[in-house]
Coordinates of C-alpha atoms in Angstrom, one line a residue:
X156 CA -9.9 -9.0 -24.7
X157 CA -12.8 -10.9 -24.8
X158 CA -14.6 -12.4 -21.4
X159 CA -13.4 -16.1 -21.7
X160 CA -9.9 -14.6 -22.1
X161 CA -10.7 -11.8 -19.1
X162 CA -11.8 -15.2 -17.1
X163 CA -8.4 -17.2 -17.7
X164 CA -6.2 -13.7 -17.2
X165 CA -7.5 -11.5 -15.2
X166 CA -10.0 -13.8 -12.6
X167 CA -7.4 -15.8 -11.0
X168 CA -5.6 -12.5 -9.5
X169 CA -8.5 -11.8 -7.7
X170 CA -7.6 -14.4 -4.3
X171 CA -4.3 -12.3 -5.0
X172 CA -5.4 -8.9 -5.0
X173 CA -7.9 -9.4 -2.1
X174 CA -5.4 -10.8 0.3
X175 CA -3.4 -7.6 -0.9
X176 CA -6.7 -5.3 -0.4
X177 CA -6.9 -7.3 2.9
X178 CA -3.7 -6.4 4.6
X179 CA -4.1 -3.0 3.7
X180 CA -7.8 -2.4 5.1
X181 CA -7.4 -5.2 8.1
X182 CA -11.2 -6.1 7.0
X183 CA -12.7 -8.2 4.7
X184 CA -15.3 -5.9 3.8
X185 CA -13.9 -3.1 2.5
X186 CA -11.1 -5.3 1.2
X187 CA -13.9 -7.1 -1.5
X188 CA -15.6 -3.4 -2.1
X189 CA -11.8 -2.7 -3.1
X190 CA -11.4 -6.2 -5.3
X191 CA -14.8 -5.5 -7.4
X192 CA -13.6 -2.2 -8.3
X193 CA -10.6 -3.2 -9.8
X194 CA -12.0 -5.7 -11.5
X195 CA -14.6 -3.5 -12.5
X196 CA -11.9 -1.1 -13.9
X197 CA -10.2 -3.7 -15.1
X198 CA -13.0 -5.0 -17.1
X199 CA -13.7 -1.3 -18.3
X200 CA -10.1 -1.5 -19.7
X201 CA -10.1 -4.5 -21.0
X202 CA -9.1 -3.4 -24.6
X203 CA -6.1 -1.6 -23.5
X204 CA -4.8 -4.5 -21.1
X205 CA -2.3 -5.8 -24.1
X206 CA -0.6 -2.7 -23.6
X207 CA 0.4 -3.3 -20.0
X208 CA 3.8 -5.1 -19.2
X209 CA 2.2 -6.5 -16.0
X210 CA -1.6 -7.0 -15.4
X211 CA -0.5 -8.0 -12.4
X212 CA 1.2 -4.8 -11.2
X213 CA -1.4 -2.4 -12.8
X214 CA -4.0 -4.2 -10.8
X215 CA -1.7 -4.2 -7.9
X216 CA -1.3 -0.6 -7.9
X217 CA -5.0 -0.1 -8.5
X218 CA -5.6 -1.7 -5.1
X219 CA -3.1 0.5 -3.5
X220 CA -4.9 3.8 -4.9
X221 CA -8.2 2.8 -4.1
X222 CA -7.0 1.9 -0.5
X223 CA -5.8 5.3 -0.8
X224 CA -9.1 6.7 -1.8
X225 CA -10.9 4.8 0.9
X226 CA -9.3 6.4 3.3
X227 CA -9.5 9.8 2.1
X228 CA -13.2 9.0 2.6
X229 CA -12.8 7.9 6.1
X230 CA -10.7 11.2 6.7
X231 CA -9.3 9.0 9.5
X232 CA -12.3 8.7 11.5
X233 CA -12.7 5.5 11.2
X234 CA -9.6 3.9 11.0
X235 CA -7.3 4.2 14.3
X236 CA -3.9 3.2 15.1
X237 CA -5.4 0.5 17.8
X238 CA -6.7 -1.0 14.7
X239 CA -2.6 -1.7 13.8
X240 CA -0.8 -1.8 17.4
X241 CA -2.8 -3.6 19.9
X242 CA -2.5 -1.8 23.2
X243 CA -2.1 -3.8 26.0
X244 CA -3.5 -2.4 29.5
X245 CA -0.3 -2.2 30.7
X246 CA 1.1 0.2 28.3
X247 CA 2.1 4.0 29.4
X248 CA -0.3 6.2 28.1
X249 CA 2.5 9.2 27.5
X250 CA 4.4 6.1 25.0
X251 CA 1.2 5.3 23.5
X252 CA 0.7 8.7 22.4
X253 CA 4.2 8.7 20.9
X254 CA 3.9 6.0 19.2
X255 CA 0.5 7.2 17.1
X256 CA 2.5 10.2 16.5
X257 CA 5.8 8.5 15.3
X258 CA 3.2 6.1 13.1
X259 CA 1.6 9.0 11.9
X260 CA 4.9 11.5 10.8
X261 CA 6.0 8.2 9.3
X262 CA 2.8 7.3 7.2
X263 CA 3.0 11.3 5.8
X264 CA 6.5 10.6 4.9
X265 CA 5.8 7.4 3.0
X266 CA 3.0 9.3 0.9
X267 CA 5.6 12.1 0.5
X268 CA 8.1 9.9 -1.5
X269 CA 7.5 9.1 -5.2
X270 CA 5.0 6.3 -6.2
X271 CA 7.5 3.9 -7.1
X272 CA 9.5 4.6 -3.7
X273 CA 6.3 4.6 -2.1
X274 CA 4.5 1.5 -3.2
X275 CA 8.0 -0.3 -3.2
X276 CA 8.3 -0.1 0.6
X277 CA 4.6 -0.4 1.5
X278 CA 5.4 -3.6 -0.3
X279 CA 8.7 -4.7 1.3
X280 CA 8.0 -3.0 4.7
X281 CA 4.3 -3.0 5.6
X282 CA 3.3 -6.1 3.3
X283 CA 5.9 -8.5 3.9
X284 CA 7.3 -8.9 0.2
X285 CA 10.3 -10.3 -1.1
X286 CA 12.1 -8.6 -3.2
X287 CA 11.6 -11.2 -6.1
X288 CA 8.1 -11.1 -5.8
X289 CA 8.1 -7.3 -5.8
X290 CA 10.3 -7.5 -9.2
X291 CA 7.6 -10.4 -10.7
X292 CA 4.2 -7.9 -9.6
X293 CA 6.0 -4.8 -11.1
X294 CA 7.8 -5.8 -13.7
X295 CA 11.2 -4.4 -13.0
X296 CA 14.5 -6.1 -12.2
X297 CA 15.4 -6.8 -8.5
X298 CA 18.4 -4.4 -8.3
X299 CA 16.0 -1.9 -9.5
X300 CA 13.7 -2.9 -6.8
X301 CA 16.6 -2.8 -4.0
X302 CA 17.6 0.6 -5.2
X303 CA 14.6 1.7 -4.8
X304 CA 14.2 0.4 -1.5
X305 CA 17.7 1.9 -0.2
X306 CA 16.5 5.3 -1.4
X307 CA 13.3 5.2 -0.1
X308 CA 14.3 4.0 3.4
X309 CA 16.7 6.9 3.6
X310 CA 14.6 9.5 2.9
X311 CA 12.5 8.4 5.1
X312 CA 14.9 8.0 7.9
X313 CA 15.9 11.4 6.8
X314 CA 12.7 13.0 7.1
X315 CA 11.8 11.5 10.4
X316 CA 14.6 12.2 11.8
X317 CA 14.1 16.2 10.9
X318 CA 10.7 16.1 11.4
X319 CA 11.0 14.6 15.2
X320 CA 14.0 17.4 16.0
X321 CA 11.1 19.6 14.5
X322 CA 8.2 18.4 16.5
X323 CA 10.3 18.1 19.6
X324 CA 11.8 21.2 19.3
X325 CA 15.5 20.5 18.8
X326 CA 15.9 22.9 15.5

């Protein structure tokens, strides 16, 4: 693939992939830091691109690890739950605690499942996609997708469920 072709492929998933990278990070920041790298890698790979099915997807799912990465680097410090649920003033802090704990035995059981599980119902779930669009980005047929979904929320209505008997101490 040669640039003018990279330019009429690859360029116009960028607005794409940084309102993806955007909802993920909840800043614009790190969500362009994000964007350049995969177009970096993208760009790196250019040769091998014919080989994908979906350009779309692969870059999709490079976003998603990178977002990953990033916040491996962070370790957590800088990214709090108060940067996803606003707390009002009103709020009980003894339900405030629970709810960072439920968010995060939930978020360890999402990274838990299989990628495809996993990035599935970040997609559905925590980005807001349809199922069709979900089936267009990766490449794979909507029952496929729904399947995929069904198994995924179970096991992670499974898992929470054993792990807050668990962490309550209900065994």
């Amino acid at each position: 693939m040669e640039l003018k072709q990279f330019k009429t492929d690859i360029l116009p998933l960028r607005d794409r992939l940084l309102q993806q990278a955007y909802k993920l990070t909840g800043n614009t920041p790190d969500a362009e830091d994000i964007v350049q790298e995969v177009m970096l890698k993208l760009w790196n790979i250019r040769h091998e691109l014919a080989g994908y099915r979906s350009i779309e997807a692969l870059a999709m799912t490079m976003t998603h690890n990178l977002y990953i990465d990033l916040l491996r680097r962070y370790k957590g410090d800088h990214l709090s739950l108060e940067q996803i649920v606003t707390a009002s003033p009103a709020v009980d802090p003894q339900r405030e605690l629970e709810r960072k704990d439920e968010f995060r035995m939930i978020t360890e059981i999402i990274a838990s499942l299989p990628t495809v599980q996993q990035t599935i119902i970040r997609m559905k779930d925590m980005e807001g996609y349809e199922t069709e669009e979900i089936a267009a980005i990766t490449g794979c047929q909507s029952e496929a997708i729904r399947s995929n979904l069904s198994r995924a929320r179970k096991k992670v209505r499974e898992a929470y469920l054993k792990m807050k008997l668990t962490h309550t101490g209900n065994t």
